[in-house]
Short mmCIF file of C-alpha atoms in Angstrom, two decimals:
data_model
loop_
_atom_site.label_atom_id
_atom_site.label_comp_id
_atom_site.label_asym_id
_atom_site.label_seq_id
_atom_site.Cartn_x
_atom_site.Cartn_y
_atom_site.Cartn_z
CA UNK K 114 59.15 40.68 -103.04
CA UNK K 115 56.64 43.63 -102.98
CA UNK K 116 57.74 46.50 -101.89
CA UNK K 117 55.13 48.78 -99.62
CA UNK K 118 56.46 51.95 -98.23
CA UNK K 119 54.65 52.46 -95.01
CA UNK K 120 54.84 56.55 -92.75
CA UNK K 121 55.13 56.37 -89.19
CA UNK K 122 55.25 58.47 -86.18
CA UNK K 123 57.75 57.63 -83.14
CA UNK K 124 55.61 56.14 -80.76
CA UNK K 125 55.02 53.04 -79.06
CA UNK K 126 51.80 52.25 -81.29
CA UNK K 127 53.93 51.84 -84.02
CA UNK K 128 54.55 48.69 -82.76
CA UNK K 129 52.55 46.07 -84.88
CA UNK K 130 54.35 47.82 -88.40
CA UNK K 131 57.89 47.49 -86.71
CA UNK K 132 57.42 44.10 -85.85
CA UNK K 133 56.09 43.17 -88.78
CA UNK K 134 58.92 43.75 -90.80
CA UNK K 135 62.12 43.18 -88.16
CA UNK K 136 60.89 39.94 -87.15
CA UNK K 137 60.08 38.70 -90.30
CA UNK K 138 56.07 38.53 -90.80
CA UNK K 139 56.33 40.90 -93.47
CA UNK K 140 59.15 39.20 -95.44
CA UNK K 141 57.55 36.04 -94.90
CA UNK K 142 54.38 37.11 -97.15
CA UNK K 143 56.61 38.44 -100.00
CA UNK K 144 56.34 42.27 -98.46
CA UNK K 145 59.56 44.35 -98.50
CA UNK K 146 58.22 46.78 -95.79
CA UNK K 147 60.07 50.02 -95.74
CA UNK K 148 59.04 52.31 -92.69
CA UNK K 149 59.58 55.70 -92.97
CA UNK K 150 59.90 57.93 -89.92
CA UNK K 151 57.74 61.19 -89.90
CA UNK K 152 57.88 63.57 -86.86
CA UNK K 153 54.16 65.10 -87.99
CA UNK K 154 51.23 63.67 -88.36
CA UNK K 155 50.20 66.46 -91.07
CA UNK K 156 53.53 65.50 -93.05
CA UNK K 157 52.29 61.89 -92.62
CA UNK K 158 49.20 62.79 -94.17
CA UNK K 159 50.84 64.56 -96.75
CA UNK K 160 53.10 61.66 -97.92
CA UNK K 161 50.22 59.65 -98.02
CA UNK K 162 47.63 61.61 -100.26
CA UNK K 163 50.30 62.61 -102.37
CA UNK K 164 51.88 59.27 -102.89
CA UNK K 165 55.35 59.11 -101.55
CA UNK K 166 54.09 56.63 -99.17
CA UNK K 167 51.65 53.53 -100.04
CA UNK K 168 50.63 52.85 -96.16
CA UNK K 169 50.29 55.24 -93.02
CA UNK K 170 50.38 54.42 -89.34
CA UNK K 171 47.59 57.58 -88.89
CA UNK K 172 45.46 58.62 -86.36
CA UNK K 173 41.99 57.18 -87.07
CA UNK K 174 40.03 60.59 -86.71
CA UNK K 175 42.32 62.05 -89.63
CA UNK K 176 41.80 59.40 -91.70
CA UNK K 177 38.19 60.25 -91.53
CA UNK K 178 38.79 63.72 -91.82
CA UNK K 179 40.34 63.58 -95.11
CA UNK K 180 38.05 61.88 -96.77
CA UNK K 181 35.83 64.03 -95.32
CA UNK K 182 38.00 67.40 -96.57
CA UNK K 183 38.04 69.19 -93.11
CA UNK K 184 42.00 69.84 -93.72
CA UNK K 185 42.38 70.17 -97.14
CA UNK K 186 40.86 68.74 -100.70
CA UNK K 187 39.10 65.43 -100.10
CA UNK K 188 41.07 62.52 -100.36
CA UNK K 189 38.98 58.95 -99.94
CA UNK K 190 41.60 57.20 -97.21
CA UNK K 191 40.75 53.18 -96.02
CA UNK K 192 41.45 51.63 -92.94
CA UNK K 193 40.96 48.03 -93.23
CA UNK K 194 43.13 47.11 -90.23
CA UNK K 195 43.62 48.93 -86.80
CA UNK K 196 47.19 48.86 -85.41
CA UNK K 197 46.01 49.52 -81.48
CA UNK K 198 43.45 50.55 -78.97
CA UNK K 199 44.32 52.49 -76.24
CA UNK K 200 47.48 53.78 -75.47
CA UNK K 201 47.08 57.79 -74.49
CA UNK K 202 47.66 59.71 -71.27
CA UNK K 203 46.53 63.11 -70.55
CA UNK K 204 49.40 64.45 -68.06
CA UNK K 205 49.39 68.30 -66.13
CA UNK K 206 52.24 70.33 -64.55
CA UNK K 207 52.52 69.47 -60.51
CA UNK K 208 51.81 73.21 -60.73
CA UNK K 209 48.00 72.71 -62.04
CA UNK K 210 47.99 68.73 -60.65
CA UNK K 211 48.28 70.51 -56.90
CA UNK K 212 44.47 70.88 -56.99
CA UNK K 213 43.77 67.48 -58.11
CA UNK K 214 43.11 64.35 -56.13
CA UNK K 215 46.51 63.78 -54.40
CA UNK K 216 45.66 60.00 -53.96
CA UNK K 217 47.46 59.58 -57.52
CA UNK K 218 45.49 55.72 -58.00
CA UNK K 219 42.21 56.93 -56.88
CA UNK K 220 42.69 60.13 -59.55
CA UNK K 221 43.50 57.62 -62.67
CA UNK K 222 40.59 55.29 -61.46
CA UNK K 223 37.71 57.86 -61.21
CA UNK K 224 38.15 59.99 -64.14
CA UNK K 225 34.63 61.62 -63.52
CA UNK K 226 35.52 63.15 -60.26
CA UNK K 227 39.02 63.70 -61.45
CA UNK K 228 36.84 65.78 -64.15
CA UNK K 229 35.38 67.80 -61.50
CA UNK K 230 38.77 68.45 -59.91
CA UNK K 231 40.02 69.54 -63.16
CA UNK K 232 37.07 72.20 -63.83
CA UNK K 233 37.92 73.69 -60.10
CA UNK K 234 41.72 73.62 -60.72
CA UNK K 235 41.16 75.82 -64.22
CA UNK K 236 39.38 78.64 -61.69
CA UNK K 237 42.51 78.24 -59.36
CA UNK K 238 45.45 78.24 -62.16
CA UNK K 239 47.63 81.59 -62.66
CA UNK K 240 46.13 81.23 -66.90
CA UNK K 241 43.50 79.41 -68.74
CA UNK K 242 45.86 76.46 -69.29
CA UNK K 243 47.50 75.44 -72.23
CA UNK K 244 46.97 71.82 -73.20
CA UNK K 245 48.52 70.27 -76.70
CA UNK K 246 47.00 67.84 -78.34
CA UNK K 247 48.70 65.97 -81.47
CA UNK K 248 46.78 67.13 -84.06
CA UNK K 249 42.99 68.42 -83.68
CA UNK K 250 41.69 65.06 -85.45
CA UNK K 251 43.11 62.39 -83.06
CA UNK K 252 41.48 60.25 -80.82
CA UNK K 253 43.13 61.69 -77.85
CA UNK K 254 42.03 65.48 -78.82
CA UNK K 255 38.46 63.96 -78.82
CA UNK K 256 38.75 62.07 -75.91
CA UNK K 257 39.85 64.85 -74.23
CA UNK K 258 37.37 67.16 -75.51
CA UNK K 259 34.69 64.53 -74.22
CA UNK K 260 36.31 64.62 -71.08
CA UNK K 261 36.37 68.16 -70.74
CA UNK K 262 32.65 68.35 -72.16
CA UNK K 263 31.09 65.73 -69.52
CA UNK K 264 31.86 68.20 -66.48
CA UNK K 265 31.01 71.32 -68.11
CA UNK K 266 34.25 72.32 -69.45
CA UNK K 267 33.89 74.17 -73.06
CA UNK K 268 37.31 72.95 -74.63
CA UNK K 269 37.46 75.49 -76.97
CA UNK K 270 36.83 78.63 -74.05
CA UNK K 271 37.61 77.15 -71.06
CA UNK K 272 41.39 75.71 -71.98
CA UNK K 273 43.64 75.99 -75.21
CA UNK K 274 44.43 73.33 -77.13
CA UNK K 275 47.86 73.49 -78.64
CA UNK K 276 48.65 71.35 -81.84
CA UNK K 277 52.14 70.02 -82.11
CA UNK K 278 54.03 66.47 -82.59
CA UNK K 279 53.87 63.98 -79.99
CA UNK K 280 58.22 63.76 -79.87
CA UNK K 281 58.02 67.58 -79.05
CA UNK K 282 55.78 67.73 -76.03
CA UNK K 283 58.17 66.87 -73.17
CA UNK K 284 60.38 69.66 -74.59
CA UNK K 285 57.86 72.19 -74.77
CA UNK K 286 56.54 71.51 -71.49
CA UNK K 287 60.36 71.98 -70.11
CA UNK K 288 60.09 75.25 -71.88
CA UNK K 289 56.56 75.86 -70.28
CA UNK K 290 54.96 76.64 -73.47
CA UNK K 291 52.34 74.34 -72.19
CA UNK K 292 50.94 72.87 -69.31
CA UNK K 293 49.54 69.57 -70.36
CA UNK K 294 49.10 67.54 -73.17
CA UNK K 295 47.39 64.45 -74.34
CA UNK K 296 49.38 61.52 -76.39
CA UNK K 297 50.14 58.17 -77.08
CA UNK K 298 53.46 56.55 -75.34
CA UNK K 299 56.01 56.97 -74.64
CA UNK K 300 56.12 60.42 -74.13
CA UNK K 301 53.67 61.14 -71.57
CA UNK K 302 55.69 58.66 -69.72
CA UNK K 303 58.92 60.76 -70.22
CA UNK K 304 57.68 63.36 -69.39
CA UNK K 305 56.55 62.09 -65.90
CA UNK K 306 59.92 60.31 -65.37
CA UNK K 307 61.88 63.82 -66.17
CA UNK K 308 59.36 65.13 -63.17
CA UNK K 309 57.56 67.43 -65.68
CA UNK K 310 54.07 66.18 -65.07
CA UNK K 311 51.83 64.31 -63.19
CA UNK K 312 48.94 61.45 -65.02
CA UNK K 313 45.79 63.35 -65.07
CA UNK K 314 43.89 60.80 -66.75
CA UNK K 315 44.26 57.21 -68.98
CA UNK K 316 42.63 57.27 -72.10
CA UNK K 317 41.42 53.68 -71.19
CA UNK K 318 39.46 54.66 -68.13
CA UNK K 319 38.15 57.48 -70.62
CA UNK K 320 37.20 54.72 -73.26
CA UNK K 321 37.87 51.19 -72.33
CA UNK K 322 38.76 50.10 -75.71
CA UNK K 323 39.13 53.21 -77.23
CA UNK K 324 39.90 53.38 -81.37
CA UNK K 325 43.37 54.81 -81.96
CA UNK K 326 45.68 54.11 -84.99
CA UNK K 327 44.76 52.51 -88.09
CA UNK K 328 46.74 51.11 -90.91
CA UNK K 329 45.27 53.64 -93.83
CA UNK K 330 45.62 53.26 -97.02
CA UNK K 331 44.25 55.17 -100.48
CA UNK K 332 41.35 53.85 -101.70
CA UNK K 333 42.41 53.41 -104.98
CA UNK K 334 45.67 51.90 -104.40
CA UNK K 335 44.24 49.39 -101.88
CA UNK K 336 41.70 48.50 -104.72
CA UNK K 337 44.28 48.41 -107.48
CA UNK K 338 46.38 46.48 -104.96
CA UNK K 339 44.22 44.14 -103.57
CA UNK K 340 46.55 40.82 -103.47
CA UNK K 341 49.50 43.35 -101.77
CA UNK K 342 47.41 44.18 -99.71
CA UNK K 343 45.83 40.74 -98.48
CA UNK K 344 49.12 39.88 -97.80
CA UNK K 345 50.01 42.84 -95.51
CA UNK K 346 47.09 42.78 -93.35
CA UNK K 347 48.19 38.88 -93.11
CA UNK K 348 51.66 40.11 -92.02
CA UNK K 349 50.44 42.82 -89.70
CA UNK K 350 47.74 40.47 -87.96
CA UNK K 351 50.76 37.72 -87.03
CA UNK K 352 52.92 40.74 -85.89
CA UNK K 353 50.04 42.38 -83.18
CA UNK K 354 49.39 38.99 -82.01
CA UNK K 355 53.51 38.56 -81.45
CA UNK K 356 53.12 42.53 -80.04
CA UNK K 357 50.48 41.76 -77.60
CA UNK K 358 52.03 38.35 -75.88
CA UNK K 359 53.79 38.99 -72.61
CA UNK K 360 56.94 37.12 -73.44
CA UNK K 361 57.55 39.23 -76.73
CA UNK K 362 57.54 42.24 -74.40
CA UNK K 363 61.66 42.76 -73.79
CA UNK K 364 62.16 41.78 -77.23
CA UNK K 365 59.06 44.66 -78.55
CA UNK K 366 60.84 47.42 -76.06
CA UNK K 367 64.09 46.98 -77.55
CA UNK K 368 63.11 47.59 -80.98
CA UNK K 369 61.24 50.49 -80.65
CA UNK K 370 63.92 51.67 -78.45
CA UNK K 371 66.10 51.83 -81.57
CA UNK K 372 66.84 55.63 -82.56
CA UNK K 373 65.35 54.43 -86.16
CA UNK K 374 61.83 53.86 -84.18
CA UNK K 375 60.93 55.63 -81.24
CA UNK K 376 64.42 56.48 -79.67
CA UNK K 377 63.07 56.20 -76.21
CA UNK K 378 64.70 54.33 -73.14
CA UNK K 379 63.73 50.61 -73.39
CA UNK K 380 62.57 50.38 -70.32
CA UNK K 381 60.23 52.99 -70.59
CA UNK K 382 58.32 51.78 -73.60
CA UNK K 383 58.12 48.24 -71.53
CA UNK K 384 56.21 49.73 -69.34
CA UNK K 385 53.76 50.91 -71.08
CA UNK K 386 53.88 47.35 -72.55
CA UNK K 387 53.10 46.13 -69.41
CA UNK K 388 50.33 48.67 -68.46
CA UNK K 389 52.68 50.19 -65.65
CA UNK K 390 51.78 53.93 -65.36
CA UNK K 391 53.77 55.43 -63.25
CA UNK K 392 51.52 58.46 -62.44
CA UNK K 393 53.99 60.47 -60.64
CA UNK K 394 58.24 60.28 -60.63
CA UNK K 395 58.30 59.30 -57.02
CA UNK K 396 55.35 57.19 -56.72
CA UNK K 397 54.47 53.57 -57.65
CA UNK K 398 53.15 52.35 -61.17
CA UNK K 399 49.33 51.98 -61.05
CA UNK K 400 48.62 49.34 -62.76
CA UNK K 401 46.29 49.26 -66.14
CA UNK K 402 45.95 45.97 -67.80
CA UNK K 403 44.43 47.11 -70.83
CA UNK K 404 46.47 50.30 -71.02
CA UNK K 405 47.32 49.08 -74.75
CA UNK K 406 46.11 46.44 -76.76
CA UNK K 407 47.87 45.57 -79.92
CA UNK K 408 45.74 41.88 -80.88
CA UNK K 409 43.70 40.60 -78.36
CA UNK K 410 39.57 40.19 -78.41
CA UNK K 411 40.14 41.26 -81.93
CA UNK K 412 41.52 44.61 -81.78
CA UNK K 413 42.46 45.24 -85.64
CA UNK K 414 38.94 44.24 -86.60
CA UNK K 415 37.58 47.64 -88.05
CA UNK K 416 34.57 48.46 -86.69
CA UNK K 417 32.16 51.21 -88.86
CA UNK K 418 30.17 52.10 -85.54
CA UNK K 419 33.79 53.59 -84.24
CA UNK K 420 34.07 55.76 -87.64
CA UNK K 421 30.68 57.07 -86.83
CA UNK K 422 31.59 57.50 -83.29
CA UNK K 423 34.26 59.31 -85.08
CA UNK K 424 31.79 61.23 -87.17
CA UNK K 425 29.60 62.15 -84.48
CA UNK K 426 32.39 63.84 -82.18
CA UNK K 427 33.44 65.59 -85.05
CA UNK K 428 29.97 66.99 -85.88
CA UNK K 429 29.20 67.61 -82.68
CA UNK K 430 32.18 70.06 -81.98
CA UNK K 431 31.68 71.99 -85.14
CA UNK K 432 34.20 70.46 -87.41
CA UNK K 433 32.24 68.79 -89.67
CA UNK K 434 28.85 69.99 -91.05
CA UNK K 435 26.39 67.08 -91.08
CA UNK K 436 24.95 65.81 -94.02
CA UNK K 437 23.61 61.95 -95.17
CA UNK K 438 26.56 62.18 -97.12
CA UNK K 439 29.45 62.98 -95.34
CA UNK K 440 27.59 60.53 -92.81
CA UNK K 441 28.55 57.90 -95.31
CA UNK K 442 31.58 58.60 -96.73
CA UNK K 443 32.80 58.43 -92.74
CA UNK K 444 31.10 55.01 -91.65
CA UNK K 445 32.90 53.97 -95.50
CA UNK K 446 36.41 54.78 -94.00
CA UNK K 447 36.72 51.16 -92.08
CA UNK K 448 37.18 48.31 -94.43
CA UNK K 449 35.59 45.56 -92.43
CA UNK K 450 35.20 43.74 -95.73
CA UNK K 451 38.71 44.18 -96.87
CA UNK K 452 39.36 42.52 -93.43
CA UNK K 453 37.34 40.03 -94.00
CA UNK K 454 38.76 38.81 -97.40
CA UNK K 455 42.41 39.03 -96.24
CA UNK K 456 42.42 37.24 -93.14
CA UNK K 457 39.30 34.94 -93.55
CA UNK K 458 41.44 32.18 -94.00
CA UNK K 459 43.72 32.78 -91.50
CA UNK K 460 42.27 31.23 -88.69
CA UNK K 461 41.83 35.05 -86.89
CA UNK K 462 38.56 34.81 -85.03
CA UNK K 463 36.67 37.82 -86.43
CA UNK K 464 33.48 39.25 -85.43
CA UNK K 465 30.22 38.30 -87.50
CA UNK K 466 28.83 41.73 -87.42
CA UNK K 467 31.09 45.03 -88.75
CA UNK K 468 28.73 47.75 -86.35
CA UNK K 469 27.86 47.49 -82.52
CA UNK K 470 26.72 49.49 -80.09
CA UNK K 471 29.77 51.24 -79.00
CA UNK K 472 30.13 51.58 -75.06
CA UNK K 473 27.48 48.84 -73.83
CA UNK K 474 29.83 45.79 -72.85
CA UNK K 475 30.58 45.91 -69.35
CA UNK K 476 32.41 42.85 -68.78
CA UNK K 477 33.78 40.08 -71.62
CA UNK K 478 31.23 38.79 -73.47
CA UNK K 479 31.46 36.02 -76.20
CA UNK K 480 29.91 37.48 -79.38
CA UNK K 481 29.32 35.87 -82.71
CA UNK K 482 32.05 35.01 -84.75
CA UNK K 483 33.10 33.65 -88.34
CA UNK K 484 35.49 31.25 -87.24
CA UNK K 485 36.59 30.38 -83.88
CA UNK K 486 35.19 32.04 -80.47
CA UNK K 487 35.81 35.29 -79.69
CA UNK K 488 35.72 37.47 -76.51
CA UNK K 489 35.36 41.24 -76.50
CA UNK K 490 36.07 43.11 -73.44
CA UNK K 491 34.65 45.83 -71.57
CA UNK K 492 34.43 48.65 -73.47
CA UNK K 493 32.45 51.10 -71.44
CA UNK K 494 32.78 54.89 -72.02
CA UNK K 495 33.57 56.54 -68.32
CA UNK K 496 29.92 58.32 -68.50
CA UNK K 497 27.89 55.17 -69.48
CA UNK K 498 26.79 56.28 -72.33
CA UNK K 499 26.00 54.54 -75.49
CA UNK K 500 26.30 55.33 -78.67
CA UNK K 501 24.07 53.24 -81.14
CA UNK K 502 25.63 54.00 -85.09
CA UNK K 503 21.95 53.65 -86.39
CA UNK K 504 20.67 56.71 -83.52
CA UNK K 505 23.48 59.13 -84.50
CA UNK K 506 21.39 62.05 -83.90
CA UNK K 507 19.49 60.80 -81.15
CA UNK K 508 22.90 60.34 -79.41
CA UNK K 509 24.05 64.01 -80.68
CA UNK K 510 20.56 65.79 -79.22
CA UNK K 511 21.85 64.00 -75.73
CA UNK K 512 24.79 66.16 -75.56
CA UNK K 513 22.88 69.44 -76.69
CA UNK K 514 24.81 72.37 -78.28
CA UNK K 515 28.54 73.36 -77.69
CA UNK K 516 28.79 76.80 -75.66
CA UNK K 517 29.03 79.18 -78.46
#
């Protein structure tokens, strides 16, 4: 047996690694998975870079942003398999949520006029609210941030974002130390079912098939490590297909529910399984079919036009200067070809192509595949717009310049 030492944060998303090695897909491909449970995702990064850890469940911005440097010495990170899409909630106080569409399925399904709603309700709010965010390189703080940005909200003047770890929101928004945050389940969720806060908006009406976690991995270790690794993405890729089938759903809950995992009620995490969003204590769940996707129209593929995407959000809100370069060394992150070569013989239907125009499938389409067919769904951004990896600055000028 091999061992691999994988870093995880308690959330629901961490699915695909738990599976993988308490039902036996790990073990079965000679892996002795050992998860380790990390409350931050900066300490996740940390055991990563520094070796304490050979694998990370991390969010898929910071994996781009250390190789990029933007929070601390570069470090050149891989992703060669992606562990979800989807999965995030942006939830408010009933205090701010007052001036928000009251018709609580109508408010999740329009998130443009929602938008609107929330750019009125900052004027009417007692403070410039206080929103937290995970960490400021996850796919939710960007979300959010293009939210924000595609009604004329200036995240970083109109509202403040507050960094801390996802199991610490629903406390400090108990404490009122914030009024909002954005995260991954289960704890927006909780935090609704305490009556804390109300859904404000899905990430998956934001981005339909939005990029969230990624297995990472160091570059050199995956390339020192290449048969290990084979062998894990074979492991993971049976577990998220296991994750993502209905029946497996009771079974899923329970184990996360496990105070080793997430610690959350089981029936809780289900329901996020399930895409039931409850958006308010006392109302009914809304349901949101593709609230989370673990396997399905090939969700671990790693695409290089959603690094870019990546890239692109992070340029244009100042983080990262843009150069050629670092324009590179971002698209490099996702290991499509490590893919590839792992699970080629697998019989995983996997896409023929490793960019695409991000945001410009409306409804499933069949698209060319190596092996197999293989449908991708909608994955529309809530603006229409389209972002083409090979017109990155084309797509940037659209936006124009941040408020300053």
């Amino acid at each position: 047996m091999t061992p691999v030492r994988a870093a995880f944060l308690p959330l629901t998303d961490s699915a695909v690694l738990v599976a993988a090695r308490e039902m036996g897909f790990a073990e079965t491909q000679g892996i002795d998975l050992e998860l380790v449970r990390t409350t931050s995702w900066a300490t996740l990064r940390d055991r990563l870079v520094y070796g304490q850890v050979q694998a990370a469940q991390m969010l898929a911005p910071l994996a781009v942003a250390v190789t990029l440097g933007l929070s601390q010495q570069p470090a050149a990170l891989s992703a060669p398999f992606k562990l979800n899409s989807n999965g995030n909630m942006l939830v408010m106080s009933g205090e701010f949520a007052a001036a928000l569409e009251q018709n609580l399925p109508a408010r999740l399904a329009d998130p443009l006029g929602t938008g609107h709603d929330f750019a009125s309700a900052i004027g009417l709010f007692r403070r410039k609210p206080i929103v937290g965010i995970v960490h400021r390189f996850s796919g939710h703080a960007l979300m959010l941030r293009y939210w924000l940005g595609s009604v004329g909200i200036d995240p970083d003047r109109d509202v403040v974002l507050r960094v801390l770890p996802p199991s610490l929101t629903v406390e400090a928004m108990r404490l009122g130390e914030i009024d909002g945050f954005i995260a991954g389940d289960p704890w927006p969720a909780a935090a609704i079912a305490q009556g804390l806060a109300e859904a404000v908006a899905i990430g998956a009406r934001i981005w339909q098939r939005g990029v969230e976690k990624v297995l990472a991995l160091r570059t050199d270790w995956m390339e020192a490590n290449a048969d290990t690794v084979d062998r894990l993405l074979v492991a993971l890729a049976a577990a998220a297909r296991w994750c993502d089938d209905p029946e497996n759903r009771g079974e899923l809950a329970a184990l996360l529910a496990r105070d080793a995992y997430v610690g959350e009620p089981a029936e809780l995490i289900e329901a996020g399984l399930a895409g039931q969003v409850v958006p308010r204590a006392d109302a009914p769940a809304v349901e949101q079919p593709d609230f989370l996707l673990f396997h399905r129209e090939a969700t671990a593929f790693p695409w290089r036009s959603q690094a870019l995407w990546i890239y692109s959000q992070l340029v244009r809100w100042k983080q990262a200067e843009p150069s050629l370069e670092a324009e590179a060394a971002a698209g490099a992150v996702f290991r499509p070809d490590v893919y590839r070569r792992a699970l080629g013989a697998s019989g995983e239907a996997m896409p023929g192509a490793s960019m695409k125009l991000e945001g410009a499938v409306t409804a499933p389409i069949g698209v060319g595949a190596h092996r197999g067919t293989l449908t991708l769904g909608p994955d529309r951004f809530f603006d229409g717009r389209v972002f083409d990896p090979e017109r990155l600055e084309e797509y940037l000028a659209g936006f124009g310049a941040p408020r300053g």
